[in-house]
Short mmCIF file of C-alpha atoms in Angstrom, two decimals:
data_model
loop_
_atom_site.label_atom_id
_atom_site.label_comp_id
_atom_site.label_asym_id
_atom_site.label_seq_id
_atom_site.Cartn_x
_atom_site.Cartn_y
_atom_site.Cartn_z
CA UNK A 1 28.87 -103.98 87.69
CA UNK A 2 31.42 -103.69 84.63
CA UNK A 3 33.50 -105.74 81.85
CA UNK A 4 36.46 -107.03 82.76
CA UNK A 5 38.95 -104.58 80.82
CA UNK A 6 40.02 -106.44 77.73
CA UNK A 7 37.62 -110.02 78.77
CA UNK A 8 34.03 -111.29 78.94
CA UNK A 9 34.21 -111.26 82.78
CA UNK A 10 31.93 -109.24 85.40
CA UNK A 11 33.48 -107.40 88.15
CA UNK A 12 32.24 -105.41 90.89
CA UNK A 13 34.14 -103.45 93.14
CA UNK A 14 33.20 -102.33 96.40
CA UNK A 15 35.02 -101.20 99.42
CA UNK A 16 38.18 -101.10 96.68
CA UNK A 17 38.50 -105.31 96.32
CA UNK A 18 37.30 -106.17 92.90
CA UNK A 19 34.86 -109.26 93.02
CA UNK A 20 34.91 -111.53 90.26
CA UNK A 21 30.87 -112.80 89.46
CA UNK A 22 31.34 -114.61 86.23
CA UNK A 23 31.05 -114.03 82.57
CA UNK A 24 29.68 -111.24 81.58
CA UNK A 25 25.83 -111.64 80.46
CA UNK A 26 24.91 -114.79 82.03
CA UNK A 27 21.99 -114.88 84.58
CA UNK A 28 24.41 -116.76 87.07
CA UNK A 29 26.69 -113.65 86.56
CA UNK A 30 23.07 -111.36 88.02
CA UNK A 31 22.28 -113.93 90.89
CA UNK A 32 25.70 -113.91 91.72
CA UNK A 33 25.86 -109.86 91.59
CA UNK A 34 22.64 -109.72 93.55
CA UNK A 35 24.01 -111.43 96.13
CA UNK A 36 27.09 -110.01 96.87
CA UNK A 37 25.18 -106.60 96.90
CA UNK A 38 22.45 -108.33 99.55
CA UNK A 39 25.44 -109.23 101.56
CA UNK A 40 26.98 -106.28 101.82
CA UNK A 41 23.52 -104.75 102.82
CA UNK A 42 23.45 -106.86 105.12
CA UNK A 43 27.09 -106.45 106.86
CA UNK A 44 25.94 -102.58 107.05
CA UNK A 45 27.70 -102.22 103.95
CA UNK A 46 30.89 -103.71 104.23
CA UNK A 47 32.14 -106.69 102.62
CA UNK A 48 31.51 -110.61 104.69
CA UNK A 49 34.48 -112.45 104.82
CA UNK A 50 33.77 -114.37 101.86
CA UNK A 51 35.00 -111.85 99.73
CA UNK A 52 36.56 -109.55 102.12
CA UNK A 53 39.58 -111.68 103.10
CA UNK A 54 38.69 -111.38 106.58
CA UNK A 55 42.29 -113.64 107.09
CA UNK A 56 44.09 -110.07 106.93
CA UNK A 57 41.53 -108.29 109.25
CA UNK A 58 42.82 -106.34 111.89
CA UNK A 59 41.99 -105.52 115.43
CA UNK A 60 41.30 -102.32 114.74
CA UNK A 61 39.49 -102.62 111.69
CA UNK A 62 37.51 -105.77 113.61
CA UNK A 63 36.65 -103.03 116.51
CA UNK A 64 35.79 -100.21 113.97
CA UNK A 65 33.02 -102.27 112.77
CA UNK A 66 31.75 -103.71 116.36
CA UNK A 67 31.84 -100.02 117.13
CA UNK A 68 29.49 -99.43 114.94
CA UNK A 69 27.08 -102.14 115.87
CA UNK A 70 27.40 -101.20 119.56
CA UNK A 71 26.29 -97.98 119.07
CA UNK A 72 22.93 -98.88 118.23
CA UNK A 73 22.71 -101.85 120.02
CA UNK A 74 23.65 -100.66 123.67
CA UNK A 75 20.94 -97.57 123.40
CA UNK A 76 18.29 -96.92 125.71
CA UNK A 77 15.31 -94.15 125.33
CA UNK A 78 17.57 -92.54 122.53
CA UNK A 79 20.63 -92.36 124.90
CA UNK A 80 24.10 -94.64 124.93
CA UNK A 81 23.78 -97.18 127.94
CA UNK A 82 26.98 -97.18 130.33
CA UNK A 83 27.87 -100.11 128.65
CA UNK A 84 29.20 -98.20 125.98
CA UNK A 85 31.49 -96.12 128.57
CA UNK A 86 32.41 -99.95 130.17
CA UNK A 87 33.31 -101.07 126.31
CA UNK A 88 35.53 -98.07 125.57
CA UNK A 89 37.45 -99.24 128.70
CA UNK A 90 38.36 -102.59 128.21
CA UNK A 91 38.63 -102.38 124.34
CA UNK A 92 41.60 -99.73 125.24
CA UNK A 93 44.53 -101.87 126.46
CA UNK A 94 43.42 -104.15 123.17
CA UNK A 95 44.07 -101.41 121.06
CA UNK A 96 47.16 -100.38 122.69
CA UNK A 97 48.87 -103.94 122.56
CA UNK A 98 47.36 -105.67 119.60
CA UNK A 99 45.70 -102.89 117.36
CA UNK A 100 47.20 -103.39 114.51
CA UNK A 101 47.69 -107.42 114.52
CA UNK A 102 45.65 -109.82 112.65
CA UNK A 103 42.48 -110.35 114.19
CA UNK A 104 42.09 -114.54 113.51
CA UNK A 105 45.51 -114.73 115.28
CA UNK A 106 44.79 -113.92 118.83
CA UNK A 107 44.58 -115.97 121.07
CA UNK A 108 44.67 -117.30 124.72
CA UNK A 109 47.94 -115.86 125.60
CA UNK A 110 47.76 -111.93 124.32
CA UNK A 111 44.31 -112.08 125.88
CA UNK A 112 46.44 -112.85 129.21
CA UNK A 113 48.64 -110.58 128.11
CA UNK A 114 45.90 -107.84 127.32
CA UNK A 115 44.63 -108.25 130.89
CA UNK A 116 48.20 -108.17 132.46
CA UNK A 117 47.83 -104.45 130.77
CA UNK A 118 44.61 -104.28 132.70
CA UNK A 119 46.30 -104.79 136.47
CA UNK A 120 48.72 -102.92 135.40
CA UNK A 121 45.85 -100.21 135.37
CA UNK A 122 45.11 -100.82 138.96
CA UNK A 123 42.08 -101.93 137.56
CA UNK A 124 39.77 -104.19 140.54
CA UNK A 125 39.03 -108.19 139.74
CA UNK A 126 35.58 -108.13 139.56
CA UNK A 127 35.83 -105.17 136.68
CA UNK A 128 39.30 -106.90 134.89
CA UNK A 129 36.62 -110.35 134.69
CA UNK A 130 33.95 -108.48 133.20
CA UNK A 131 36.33 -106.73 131.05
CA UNK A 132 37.87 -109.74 129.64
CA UNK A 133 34.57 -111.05 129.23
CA UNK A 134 33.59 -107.88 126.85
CA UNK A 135 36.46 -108.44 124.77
CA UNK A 136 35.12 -112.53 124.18
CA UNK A 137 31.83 -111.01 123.54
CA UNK A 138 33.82 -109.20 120.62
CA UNK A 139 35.09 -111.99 119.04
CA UNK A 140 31.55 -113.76 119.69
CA UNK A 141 30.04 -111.07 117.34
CA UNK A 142 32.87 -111.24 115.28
CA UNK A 143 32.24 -114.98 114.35
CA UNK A 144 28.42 -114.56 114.30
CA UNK A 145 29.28 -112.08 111.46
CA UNK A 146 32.16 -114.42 109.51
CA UNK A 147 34.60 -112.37 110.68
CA UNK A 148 36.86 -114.69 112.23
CA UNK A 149 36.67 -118.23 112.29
CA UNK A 150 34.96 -120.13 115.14
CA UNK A 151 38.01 -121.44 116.38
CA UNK A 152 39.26 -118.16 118.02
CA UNK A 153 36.06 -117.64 119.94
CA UNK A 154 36.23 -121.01 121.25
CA UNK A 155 40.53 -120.70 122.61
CA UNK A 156 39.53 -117.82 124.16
CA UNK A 157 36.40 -119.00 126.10
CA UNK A 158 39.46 -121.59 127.55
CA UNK A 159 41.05 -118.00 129.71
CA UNK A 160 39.51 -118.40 133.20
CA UNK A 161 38.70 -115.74 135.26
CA UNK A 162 40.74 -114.09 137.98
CA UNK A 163 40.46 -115.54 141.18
CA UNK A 164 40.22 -113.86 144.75
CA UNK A 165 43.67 -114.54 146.71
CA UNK A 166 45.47 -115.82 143.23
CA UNK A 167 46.01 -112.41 141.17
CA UNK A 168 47.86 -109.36 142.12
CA UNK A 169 44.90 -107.57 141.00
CA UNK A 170 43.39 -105.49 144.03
CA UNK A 171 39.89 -105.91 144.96
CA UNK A 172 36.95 -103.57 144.79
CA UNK A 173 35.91 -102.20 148.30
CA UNK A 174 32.70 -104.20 149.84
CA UNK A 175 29.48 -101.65 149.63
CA UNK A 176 28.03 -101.08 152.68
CA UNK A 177 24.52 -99.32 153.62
CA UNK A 178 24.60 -96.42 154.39
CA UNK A 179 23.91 -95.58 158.06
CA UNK A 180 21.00 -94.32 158.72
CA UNK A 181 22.14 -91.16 160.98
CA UNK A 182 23.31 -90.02 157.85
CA UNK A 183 20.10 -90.44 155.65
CA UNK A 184 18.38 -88.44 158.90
CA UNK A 185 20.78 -85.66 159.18
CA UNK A 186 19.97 -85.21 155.28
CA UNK A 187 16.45 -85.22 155.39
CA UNK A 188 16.70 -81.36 156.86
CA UNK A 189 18.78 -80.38 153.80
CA UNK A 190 16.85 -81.05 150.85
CA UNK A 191 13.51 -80.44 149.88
CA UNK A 192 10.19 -81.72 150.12
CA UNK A 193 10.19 -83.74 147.10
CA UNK A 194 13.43 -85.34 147.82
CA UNK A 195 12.68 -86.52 151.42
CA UNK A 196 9.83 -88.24 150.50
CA UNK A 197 11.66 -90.18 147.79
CA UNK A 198 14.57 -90.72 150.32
CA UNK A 199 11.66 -92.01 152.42
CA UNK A 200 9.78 -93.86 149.91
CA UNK A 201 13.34 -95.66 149.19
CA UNK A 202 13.96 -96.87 152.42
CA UNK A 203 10.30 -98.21 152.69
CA UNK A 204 10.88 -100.12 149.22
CA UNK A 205 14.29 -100.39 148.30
CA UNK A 206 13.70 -99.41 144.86
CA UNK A 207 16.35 -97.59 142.69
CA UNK A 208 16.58 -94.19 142.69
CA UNK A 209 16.14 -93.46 139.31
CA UNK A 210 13.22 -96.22 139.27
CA UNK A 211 11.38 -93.59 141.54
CA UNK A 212 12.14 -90.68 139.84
CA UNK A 213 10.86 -92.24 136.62
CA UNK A 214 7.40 -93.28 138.54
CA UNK A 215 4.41 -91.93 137.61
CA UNK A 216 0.65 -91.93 139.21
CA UNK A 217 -0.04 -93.31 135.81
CA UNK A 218 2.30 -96.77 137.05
CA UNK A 219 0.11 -97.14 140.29
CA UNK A 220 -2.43 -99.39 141.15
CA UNK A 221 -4.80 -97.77 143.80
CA UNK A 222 -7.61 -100.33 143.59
CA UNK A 223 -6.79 -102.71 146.65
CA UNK A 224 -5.51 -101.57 149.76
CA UNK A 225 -1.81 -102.01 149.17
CA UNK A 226 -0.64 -100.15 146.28
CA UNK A 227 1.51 -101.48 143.29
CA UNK A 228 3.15 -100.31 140.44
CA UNK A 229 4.73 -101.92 137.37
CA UNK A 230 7.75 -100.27 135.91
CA UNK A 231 7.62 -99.82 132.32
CA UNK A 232 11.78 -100.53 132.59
CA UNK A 233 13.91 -101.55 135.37
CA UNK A 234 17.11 -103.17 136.09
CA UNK A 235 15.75 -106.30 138.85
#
């Protein structure tokens, strides 16, 4: 908090944008510095839009500061979720197209055009959808935190989905079980510990990592058919 050079005005300057809070000595002129510092705080120290001039933001500076929010959001037991991995992906051909354009000023069709990038990728509809649906979820956050205005958010919720039989896009390869010759003929090549969880899987259908992070401690022995209650689990 400073003079003005050469006036009775307060200025603060943060992030390199000098804020102008009043004249210099007033208690308006405090409250006013007090909460332009509590804002910033509260962006994780950078500047709202208010006094940012959020109208020039860019893509890239919008997804440098998502980034940085997704990295503690999308954490679990200490360790980045594969969200974060699915993220990097379809924030790519957003970066590579529209980077360095003004954030409030896409729209409906470079979203199109941002997923066109994604087919071109040989990318599969179900994972160009949920793609295209991280990148909304951007701009969602971005509006929650006065960003952009509301009005982008809302065009883009108006880009439907790909549909099957109406996209060039491929499609993903149905899943099927496994058959269970196979699971047999590798019971005899692992160990001990394994074949029971192969066999406690096919008795319960749980994950496998869901049964390798069970415990006694999880298990109910008191009635004749056991239970246990996962801590954390994805169903």
């Amino acid at each position: 908090l400073c003079h003005e050079k050469n006036s009775d005005h307060a200025v603060v300057r943060i992030d390199g944008k000098k804020i102008y809070l009043g004249r210099w000595g007033l208690p308006e002129t405090n409250q006013n510095y007090d909460q332009v510092i509590a804002e910033w705080l509260a962006n994780g120290r950078h500047l709202p839009r208010a006094h940012a001039g959020a109208a020039d933001l860019t893509i890239n500076e919008l997804l440098l500061r998502y980034w940085e929010f997704a990295e503690k959001y999308y954490v679990k037991n200490g360790k980045p979720t594969d969200e974060q991995a699915c993220l990097k992906s379809a924030l790519r051909p957003l970066k590579e197209l529209y980077g360095h354009s003004v954030a409030s000023d896409f729209g409906p069709l470079a979203l199109k055009t941002v997923r066109e990038r994604m087919i071109e990728y040989d990318w599969t509809r179900d994972f160009i959808n949920a793609s295209v649906e991280r990148i909304r979820r951007v701009f969602r956050w971005a509006v929650e935190n006065e960003l952009v205005p509301v009005s982008v958010y809302q065009a883009l919720v108006a880009v439907t989905g790909l549909r099957r039989g109406r996209t060039t896009a491929r499609e993903s390869i149905p899943r099927h079980p496994v058959p269970v010759e196979h699971i047999e003929a590798v019971k005899n090549l692992v160990s001990e510990k394994v074949r029971d969880l192969i066999e406690l899987q096919l008795l319960c259908g749980a994950r496998p990592g869901e049964l390798i992070a069970l415990t006694t401690g999880m298990i109910d022995k008191r009635t004749p058919i056991w239970t246990a209650r996962l801590d954390e689990h994805k169903s």
